[in-house]
Coordinates of C-alpha atoms (C1' of nucleotides) in Angstrom, one line a residue:
Chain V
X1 CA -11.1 -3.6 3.7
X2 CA -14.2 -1.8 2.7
X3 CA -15.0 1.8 3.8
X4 CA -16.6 2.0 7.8
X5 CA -19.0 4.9 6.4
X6 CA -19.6 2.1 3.2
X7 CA -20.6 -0.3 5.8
X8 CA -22.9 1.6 8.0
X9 CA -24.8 2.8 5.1
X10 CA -24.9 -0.4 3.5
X11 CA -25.5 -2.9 6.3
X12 CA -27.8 -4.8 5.2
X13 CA -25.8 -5.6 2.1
X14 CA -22.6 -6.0 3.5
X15 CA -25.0 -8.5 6.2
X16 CA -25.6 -10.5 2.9
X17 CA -22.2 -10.3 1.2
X18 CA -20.9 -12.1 4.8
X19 CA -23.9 -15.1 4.8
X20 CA -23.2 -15.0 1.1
X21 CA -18.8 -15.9 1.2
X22 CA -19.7 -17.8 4.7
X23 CA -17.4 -15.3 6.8
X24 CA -19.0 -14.9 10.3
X25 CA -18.8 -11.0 11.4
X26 CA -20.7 -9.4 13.6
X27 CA -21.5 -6.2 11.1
X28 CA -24.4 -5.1 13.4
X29 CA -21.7 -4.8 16.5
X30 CA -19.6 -3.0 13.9
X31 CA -21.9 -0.3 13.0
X32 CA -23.0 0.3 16.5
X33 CA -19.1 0.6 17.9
X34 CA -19.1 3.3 14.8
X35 CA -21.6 5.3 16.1
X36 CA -20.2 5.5 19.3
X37 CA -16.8 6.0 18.0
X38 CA -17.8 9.4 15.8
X39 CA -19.9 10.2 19.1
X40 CA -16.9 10.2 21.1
X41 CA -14.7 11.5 18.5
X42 CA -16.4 14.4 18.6
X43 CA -16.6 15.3 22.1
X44 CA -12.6 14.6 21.8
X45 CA -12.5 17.4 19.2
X46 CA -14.4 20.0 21.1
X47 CA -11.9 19.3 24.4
X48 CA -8.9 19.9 22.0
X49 CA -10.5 23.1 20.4
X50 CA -11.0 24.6 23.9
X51 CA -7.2 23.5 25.2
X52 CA -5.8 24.5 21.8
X53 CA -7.7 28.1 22.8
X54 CA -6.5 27.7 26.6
X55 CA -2.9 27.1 25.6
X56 CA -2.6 30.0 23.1
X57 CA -3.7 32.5 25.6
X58 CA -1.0 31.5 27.8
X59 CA 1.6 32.5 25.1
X60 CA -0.1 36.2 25.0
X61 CA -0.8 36.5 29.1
X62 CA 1.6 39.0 31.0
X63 CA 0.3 38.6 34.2
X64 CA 2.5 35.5 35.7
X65 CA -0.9 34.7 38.2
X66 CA -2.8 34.5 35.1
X67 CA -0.8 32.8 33.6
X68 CA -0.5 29.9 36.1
X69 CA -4.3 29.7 36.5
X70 CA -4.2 29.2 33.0
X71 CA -1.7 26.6 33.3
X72 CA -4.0 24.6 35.5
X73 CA -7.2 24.9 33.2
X74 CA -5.2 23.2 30.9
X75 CA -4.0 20.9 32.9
X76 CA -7.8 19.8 33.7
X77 CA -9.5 19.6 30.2
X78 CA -6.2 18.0 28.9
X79 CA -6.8 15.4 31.2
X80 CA -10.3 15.0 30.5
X81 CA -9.5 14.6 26.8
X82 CA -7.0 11.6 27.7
X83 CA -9.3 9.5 29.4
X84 CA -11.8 10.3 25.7
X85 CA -8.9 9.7 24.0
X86 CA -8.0 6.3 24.9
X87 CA -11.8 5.1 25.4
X88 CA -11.6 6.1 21.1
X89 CA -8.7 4.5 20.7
X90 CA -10.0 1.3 22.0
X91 CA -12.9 1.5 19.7
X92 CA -11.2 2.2 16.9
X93 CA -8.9 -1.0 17.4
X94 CA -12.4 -3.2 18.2
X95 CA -13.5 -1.3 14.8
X96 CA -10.6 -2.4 13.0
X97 CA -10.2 -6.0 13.9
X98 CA -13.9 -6.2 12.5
X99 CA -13.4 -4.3 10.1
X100 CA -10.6 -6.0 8.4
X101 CA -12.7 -9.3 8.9
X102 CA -15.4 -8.5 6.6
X103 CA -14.7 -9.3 3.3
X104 CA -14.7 -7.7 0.3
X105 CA -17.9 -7.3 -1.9
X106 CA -19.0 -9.8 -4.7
X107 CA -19.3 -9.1 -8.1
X108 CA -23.0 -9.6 -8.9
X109 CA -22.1 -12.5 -11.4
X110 CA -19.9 -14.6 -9.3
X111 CA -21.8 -17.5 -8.7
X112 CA -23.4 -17.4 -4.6
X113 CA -22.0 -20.8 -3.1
X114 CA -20.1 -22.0 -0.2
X115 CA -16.9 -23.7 -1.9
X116 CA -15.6 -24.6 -5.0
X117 CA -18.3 -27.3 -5.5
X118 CA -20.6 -24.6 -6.7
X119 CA -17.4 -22.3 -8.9
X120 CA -19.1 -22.0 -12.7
X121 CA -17.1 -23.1 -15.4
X122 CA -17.1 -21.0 -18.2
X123 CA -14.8 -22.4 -21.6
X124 CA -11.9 -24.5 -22.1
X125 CA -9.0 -24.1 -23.8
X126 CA -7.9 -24.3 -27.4
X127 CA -6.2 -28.0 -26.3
X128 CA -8.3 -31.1 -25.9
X129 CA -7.2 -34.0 -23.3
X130 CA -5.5 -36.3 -25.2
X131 CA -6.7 -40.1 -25.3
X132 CA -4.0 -42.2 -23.5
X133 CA -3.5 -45.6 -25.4
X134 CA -2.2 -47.2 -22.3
X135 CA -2.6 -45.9 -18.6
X136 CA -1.5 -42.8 -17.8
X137 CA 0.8 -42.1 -14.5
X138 CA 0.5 -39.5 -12.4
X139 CA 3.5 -36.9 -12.1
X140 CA 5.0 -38.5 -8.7
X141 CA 5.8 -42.4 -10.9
X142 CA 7.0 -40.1 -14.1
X143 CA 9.4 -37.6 -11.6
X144 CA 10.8 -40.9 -10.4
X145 CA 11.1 -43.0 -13.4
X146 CA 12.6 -39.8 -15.2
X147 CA 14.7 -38.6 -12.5
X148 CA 13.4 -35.2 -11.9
X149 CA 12.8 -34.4 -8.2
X150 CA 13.9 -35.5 -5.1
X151 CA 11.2 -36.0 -3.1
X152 CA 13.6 -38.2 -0.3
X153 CA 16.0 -35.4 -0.1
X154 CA 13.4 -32.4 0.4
X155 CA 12.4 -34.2 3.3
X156 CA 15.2 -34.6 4.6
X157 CA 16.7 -31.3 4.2
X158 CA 13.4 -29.1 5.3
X159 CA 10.5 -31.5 6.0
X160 CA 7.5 -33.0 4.1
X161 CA 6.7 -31.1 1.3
X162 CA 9.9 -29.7 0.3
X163 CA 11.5 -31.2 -2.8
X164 CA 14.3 -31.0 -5.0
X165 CA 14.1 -30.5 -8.5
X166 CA 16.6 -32.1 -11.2
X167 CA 17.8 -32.8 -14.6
X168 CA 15.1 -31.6 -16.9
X169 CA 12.7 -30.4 -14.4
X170 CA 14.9 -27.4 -13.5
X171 CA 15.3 -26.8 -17.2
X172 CA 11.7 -26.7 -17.4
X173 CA 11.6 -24.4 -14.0
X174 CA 13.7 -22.0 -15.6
X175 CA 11.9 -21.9 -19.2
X176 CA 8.3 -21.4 -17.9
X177 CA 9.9 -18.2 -15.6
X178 CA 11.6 -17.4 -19.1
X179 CA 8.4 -18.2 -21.7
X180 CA 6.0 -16.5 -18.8
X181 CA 8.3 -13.4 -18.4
X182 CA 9.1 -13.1 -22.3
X183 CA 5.0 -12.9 -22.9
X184 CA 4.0 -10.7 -20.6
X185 CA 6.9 -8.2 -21.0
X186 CA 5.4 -7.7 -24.6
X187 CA 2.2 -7.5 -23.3
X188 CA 3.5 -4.2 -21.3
X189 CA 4.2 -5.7 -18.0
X190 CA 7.3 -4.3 -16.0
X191 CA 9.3 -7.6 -15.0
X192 CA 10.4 -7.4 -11.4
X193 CA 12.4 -9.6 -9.3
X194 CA 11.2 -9.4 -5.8
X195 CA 12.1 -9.9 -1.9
X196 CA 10.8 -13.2 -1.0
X197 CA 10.5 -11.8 2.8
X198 CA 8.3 -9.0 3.6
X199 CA 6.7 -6.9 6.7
X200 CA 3.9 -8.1 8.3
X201 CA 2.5 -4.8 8.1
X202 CA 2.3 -5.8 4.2
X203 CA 1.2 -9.0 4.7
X204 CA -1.8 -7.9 6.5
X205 CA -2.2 -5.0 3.6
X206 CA -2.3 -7.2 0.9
X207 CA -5.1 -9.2 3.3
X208 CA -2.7 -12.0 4.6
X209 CA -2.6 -13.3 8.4
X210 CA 0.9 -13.6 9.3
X211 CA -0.1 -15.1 12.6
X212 CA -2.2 -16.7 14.5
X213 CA -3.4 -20.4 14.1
X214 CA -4.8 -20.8 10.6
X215 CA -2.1 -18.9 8.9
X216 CA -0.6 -20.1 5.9
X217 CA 2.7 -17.6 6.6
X218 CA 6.0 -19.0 7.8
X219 CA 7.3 -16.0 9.9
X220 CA 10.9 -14.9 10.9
X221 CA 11.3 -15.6 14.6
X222 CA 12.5 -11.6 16.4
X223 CA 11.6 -10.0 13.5
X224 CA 8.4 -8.4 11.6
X225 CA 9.3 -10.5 8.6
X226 CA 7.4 -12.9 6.6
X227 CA 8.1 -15.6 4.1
X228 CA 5.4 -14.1 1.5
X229 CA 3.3 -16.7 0.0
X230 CA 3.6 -14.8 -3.2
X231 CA 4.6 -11.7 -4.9
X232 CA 1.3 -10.4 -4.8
X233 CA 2.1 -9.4 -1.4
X234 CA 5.1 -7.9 -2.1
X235 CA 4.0 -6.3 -5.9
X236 CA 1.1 -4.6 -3.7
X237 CA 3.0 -3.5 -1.0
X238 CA 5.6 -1.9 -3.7
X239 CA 3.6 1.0 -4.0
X240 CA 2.0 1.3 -0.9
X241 CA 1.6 5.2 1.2
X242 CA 1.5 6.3 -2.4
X243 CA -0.4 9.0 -4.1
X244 CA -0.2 7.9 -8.3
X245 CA -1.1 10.5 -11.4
X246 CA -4.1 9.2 -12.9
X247 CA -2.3 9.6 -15.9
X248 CA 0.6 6.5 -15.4
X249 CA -2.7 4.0 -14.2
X250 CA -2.7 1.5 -15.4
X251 CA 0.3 0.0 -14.0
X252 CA 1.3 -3.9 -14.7
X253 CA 4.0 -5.7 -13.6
X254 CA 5.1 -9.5 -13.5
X255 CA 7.2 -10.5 -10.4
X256 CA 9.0 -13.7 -9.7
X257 CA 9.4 -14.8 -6.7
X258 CA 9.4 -18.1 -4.5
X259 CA 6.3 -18.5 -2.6
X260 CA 6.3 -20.2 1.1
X261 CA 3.0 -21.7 2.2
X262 CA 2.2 -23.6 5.8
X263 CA -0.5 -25.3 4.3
X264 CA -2.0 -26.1 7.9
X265 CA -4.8 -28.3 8.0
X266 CA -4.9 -29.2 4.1
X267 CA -3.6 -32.3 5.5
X268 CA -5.0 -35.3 3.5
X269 CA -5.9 -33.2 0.8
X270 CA -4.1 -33.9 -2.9
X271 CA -1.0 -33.5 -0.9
X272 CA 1.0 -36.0 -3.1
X273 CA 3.6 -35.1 -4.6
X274 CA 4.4 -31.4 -6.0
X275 CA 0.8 -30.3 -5.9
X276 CA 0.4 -29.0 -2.2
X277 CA 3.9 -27.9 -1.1
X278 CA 5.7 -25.7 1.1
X279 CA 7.7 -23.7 -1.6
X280 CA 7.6 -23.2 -4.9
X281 CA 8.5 -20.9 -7.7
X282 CA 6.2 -18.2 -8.9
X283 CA 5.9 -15.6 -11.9
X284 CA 3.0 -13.2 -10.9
X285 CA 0.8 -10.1 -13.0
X286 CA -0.6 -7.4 -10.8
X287 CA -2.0 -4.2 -12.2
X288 CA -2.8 -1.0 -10.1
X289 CA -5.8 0.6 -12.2
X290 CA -8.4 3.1 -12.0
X291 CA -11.4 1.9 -10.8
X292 CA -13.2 2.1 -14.1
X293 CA -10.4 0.3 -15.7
X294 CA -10.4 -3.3 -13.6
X295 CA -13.3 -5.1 -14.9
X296 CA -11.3 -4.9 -18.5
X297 CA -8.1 -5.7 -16.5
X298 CA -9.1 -8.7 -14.7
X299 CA -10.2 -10.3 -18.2
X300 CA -6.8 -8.6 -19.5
X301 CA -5.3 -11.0 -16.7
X302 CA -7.5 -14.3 -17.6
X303 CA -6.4 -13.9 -21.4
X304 CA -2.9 -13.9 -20.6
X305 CA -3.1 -16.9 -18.5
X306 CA -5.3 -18.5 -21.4
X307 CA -2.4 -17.6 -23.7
X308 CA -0.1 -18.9 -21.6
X309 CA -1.4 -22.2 -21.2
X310 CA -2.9 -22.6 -24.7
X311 CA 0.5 -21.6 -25.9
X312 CA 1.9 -24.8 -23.6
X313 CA -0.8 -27.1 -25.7
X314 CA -2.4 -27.5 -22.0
X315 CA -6.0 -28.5 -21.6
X316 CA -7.9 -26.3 -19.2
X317 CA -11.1 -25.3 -18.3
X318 CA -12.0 -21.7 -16.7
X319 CA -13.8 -21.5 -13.4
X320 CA -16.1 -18.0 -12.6
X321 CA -14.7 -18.5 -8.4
X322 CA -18.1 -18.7 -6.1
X323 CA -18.2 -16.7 -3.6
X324 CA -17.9 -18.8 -0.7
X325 CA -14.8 -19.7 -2.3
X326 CA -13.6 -16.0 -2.9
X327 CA -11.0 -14.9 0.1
X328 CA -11.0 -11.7 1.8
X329 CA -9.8 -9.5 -0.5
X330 CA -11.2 -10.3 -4.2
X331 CA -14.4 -9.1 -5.7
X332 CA -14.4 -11.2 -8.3
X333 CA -11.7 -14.4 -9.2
X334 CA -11.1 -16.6 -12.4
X335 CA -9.3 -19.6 -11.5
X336 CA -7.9 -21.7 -14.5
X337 CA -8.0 -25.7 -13.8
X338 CA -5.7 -28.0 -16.4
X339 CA -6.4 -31.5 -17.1
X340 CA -4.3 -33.7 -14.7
X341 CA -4.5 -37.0 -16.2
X342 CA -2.8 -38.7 -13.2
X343 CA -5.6 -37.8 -11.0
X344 CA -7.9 -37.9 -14.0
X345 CA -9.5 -34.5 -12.6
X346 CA -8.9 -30.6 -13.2
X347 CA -6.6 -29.0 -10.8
X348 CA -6.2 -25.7 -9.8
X349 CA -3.1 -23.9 -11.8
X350 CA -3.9 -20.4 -11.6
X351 CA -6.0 -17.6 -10.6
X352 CA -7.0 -14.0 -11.0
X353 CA -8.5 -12.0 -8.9
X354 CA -10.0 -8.6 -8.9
X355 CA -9.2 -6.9 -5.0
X356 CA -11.2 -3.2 -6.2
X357 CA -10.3 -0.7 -3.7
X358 CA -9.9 -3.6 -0.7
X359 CA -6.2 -4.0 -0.8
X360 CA -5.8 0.0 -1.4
X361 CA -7.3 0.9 1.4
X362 CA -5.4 -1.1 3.4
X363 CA -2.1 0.1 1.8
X364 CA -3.4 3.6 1.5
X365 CA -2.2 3.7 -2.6
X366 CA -4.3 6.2 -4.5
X367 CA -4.5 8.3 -7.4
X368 CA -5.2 11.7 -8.2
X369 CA -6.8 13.1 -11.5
X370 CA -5.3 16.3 -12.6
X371 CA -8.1 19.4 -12.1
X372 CA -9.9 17.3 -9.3
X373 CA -10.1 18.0 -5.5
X374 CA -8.8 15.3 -3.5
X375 CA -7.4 11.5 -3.9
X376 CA -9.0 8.2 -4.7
X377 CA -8.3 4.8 -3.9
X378 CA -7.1 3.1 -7.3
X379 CA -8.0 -0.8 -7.8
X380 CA -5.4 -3.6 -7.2
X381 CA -5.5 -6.9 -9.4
X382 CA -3.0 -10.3 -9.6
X383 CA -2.9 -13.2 -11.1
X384 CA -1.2 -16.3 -11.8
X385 CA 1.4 -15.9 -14.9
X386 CA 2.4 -19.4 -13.9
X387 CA 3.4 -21.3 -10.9
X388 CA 6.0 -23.4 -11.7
X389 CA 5.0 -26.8 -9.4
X390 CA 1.8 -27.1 -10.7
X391 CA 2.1 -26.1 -14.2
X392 CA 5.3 -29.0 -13.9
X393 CA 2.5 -31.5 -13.0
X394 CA 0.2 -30.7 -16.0
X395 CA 3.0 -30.5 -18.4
X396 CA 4.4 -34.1 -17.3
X397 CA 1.0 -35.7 -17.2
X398 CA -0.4 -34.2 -20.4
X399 CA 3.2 -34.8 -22.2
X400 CA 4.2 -38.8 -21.1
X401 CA 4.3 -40.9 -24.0
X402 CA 3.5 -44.5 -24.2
X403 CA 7.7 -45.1 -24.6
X404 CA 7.6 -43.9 -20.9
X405 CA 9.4 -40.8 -21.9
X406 CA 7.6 -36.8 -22.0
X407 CA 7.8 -34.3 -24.9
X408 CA 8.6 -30.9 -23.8
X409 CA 5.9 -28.4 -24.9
X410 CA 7.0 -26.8 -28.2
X411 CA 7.6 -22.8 -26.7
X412 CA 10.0 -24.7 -24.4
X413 CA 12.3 -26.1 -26.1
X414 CA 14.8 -23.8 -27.3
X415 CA 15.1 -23.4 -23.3
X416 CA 15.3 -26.7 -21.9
X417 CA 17.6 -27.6 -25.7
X418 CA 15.9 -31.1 -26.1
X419 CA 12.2 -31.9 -27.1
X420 CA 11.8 -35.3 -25.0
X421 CA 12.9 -36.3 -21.6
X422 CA 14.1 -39.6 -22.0
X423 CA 13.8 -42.3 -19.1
X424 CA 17.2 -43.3 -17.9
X425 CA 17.6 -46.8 -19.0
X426 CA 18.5 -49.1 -15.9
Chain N
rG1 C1' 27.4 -4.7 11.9
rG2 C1' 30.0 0.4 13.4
rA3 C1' 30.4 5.9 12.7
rU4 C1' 28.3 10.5 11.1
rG5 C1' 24.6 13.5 8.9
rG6 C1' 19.7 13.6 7.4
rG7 C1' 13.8 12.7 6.6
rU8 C1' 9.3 19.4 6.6
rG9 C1' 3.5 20.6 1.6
rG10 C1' 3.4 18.4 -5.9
rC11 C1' 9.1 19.6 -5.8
rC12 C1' 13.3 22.5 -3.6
rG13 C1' 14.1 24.6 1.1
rA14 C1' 13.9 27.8 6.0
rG15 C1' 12.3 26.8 10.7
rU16 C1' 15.7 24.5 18.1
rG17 C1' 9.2 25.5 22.9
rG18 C1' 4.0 30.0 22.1
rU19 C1' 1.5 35.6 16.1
rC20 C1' 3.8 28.2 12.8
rU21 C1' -2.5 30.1 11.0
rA22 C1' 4.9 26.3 8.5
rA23 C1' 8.9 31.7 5.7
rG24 C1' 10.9 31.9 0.8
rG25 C1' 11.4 29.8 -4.0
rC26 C1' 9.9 26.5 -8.1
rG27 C1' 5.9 24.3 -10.4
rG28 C1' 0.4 24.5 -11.2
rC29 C1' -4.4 27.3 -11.6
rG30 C1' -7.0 32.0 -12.3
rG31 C1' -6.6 37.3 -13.5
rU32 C1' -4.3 42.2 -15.2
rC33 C1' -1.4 44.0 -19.3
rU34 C1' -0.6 42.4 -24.8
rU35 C1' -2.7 41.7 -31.8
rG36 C1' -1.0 36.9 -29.7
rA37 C1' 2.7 35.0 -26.6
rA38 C1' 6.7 35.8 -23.2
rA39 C1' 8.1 38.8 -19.2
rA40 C1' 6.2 41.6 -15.2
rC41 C1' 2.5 42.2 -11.5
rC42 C1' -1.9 40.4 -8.4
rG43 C1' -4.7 36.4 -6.2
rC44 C1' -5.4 31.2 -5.3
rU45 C1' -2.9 26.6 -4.7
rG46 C1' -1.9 19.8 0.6
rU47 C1' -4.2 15.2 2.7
rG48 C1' -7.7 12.8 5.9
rG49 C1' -11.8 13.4 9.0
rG50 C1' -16.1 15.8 12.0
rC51 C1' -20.4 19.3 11.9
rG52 C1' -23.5 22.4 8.4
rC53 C1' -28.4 22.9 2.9
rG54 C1' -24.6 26.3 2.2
rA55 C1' -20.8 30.4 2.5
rG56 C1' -18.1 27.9 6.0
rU57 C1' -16.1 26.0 10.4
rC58 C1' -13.5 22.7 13.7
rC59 C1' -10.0 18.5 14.6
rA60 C1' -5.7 15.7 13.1
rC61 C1' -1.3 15.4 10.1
rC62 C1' 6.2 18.2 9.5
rG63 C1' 9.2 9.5 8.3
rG64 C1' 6.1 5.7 12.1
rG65 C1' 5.1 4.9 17.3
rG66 C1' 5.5 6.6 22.4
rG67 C1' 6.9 10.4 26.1
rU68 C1' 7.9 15.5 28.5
rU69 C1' 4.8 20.2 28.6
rC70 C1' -0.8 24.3 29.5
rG71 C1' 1.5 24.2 24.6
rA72 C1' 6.2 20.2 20.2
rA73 C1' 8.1 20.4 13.2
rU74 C1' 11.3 22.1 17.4
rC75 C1' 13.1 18.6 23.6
rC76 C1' 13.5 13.0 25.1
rC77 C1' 13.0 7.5 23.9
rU78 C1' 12.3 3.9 20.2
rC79 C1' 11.7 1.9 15.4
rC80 C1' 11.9 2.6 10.0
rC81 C1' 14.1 4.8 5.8
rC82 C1' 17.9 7.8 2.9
rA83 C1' 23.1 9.6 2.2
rU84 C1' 28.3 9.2 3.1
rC85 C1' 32.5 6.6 5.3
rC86 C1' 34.5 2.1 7.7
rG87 C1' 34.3 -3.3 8.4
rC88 C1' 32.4 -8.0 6.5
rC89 C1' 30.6 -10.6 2.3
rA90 C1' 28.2 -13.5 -2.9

RNA sequence: GGAUGGGUGGCCGAGUGGUCUAAGGCGGCGGUCUUGAAAACCGCUGUGGGCGCGAGUCCACCGGGGGUUCGAAUCCCUCCCCAUCCGCCA
């Protein structure tokens, strides 16, 4: 969330930055319910001084007569101060709700649009599509033909868009997690294995809605527990109530984790096969930085994924997010799109974002420079190392062969120990 | 899951209803002394917020939330976490 004194000061801009992503707050309603707020936090803090006064003089009275008229003055204000007290306590709920609606600020070169219509691509990869002599299929007809997930079965089991994987595809699953973690660790990020449930309290930190009706979370039924949609949530929350030397910043890690996603009302939309689905298997960077350092960092996070999927002889393209299309919480977001022949578009495969200070705040993680007064709030930044569905959908598309069968990216294959899937011949 | 003991400032640690304005120590910063350093001694040393041009000053904070009381680190309820033991378990 941004900063309530930020926002009254800067109204007008944070007005704009709203019209701008297409979130509907009521920012003038906010900084009025501020004003009234310090107004009556004020008077609250005047009450206490004078019962804080009240009640020490009792300590030090002899007479017992005194004393008990004493007793009663206090009695009086302290009541007074309750009824304050809870009319600021409602504001400052109606304050937060709005607060944590408005969204974070926009990088003055994302591009200003409502959705990803108007995202601005900026390079491709080092790979070029390849020219198909014959038609290409899509990933669902090769999966089948080649025996490598169980779409039946997921459904079964746990509903539409659950799947199993098999034979070679789970050998792919556990090289990417291996080829992703193997990179990065080099690259000086801490690999983590993380819980794949957290509290909502995070949830909400990190600038997730566990409830409520559009939420993307499953949730644990009697309990504050969330399936996390992905390890940002839990990589942010890692650190959160703390207080960080300047000094160690920054930080990076990559988590794996599984992700769990609702996906209410995408309904209809590219839902075939394993490119909208309800879980799936995630390695994730995030970086804790100083705020003068996450600019450098977020492009730190885009080259990696660039590596990553030029390294996998992927073509992709690299989208500067709009800001319609931004989320709550990033200030600025590269998303990487590969070339999906099956659907003969791009398709998103990752994405980095930039959250500033906006996550922070929420999880109250700061930093302190040695010989300064006071704490800051250091900047939080994730991305996509890869997600293992989606990256299975470019590498089977881009890979099939005319003989039906796929080659297995070069950096894979002293993992998966083959360099072709073969079809099973029936 | 059961039992017991805990959670206090950057760290250790005292504090069971009112000079807590949180003792004491360590660490850190500044100073005195010294050729320099160490030691010794003296002073300062948390976070967030309000008001003020400012020196300042006030409010809140002793794991989170709630309660009792004129007054809570201290008493009560509840949740979370840590330690140890027991049970169960991959």
């Amino acid at each position: 969330m941004l900063d309530r004194k930020f926002i009254v000061d800067h109204c007008e801009l944070v007005k704009q930055n709203c019209a701008n992503r297409g979130v509907p707050v009521d920012v003038d309603r906010f900084v009025e319910l501020e004003q009234r707020r310090k107004a009556r936090q004020v008077e609250v803090e005047q009450l206490n001084r004078q019962a804080n006064e009240i009640s020490k003089s009792i300590g030090k009275a002899k007479d017992p007569a005194e004393r008990e008229a004493r007793k009663e003055q206090g009695r009086q204000l302290r009541g007074r101060t309750q009824a304050l007290q809870a009319e600021l306590e409602q504001l400052a709920g109606e304050l937060d709700t709005l607060q944590r609606r408005i969204p974070n600020l926009s990088h003055p070169d994302a591009p200003v649009g409502a959705d990803d219509q108007a995202n601005l691509e900026l390079f491709r990869g080092k790979t070029p599509p390849a020219t198909f002599a014959f038609p290409p299929l899509d990933h669902v007809q090769l999966a089948e033909k080649l025996d490598l997930v169980d779409f039946e079965s997921g459904a079964g089991v746990a509903g539409h868009g659950f799947y199993f994987l098999k034979n070679e595809a789970v050998l792919l699953e556990l090289a990417l997690q291996r080829y992703a973690v193997e990179l990065l660790a080099r690259e000086g990020f801490t690999p983590v294995t993380t819980p794949d449930l957290a509290r909502n309290e995070v949830l909400a930190g990190t600038g997730y809605i566990p409830r409520g009706p559009e939420t993307q979370i499953y949730s644990i039924e009697n309990s504050d527990l969330s399936l996390v949609a992905t390890a940002e949530i839990t990589l942010g929350g890692m650190l959160a109530g703390q207080t960080l030397d300047a000094e160690r910043l920054p930080l990076k890690f990559c988590g794996i984790s599984h992700c769990f996603r609702t996906e209410a009302g995408a309904h209809g939309r590219a839902t075939r096969g394993l490119y909208r689905v309800h879980q799936f298997t995630k390695v994730e960077m995030f970086a804790f930085t100083r705020p003068e350092q996450s600019e450098a960092m977020l492009d730190h996070l885009r080259d990696m994924e660039c590596r990553l999927f030029d390294g996998l002889g992927l073509p992709y393209r690299v989208v500067d997010t709009a800001t319609g299309d931004l989320g709550g919480p990033a200030y600025r977001k590269f998303d990487l799109e590969a070339w999906m022949p099956g659907r003969g578009e791009f398709g998103e495969v990752t994405s980095t974002s930039n959250c500033t200070d906006y996550q922070a705040r929420r999880l109250n993680i700061r930093f302190r420079v040695k010989g300064e007064k006071g704490t800051r709030f250091l900047h939080t930044l994730n991305g996509t190392a890869i997600a293992i569905s989606r990256a299975l959908i470019a590498i089977l598309e881009n890979y099939q062969q005319a003989d039906g069968s796929v080659l297995i990216p070069e950096v894979l294959r002293s993992w998966v120990g083959k360099e072709r899937i073969e079809g099973v011949s029936t």
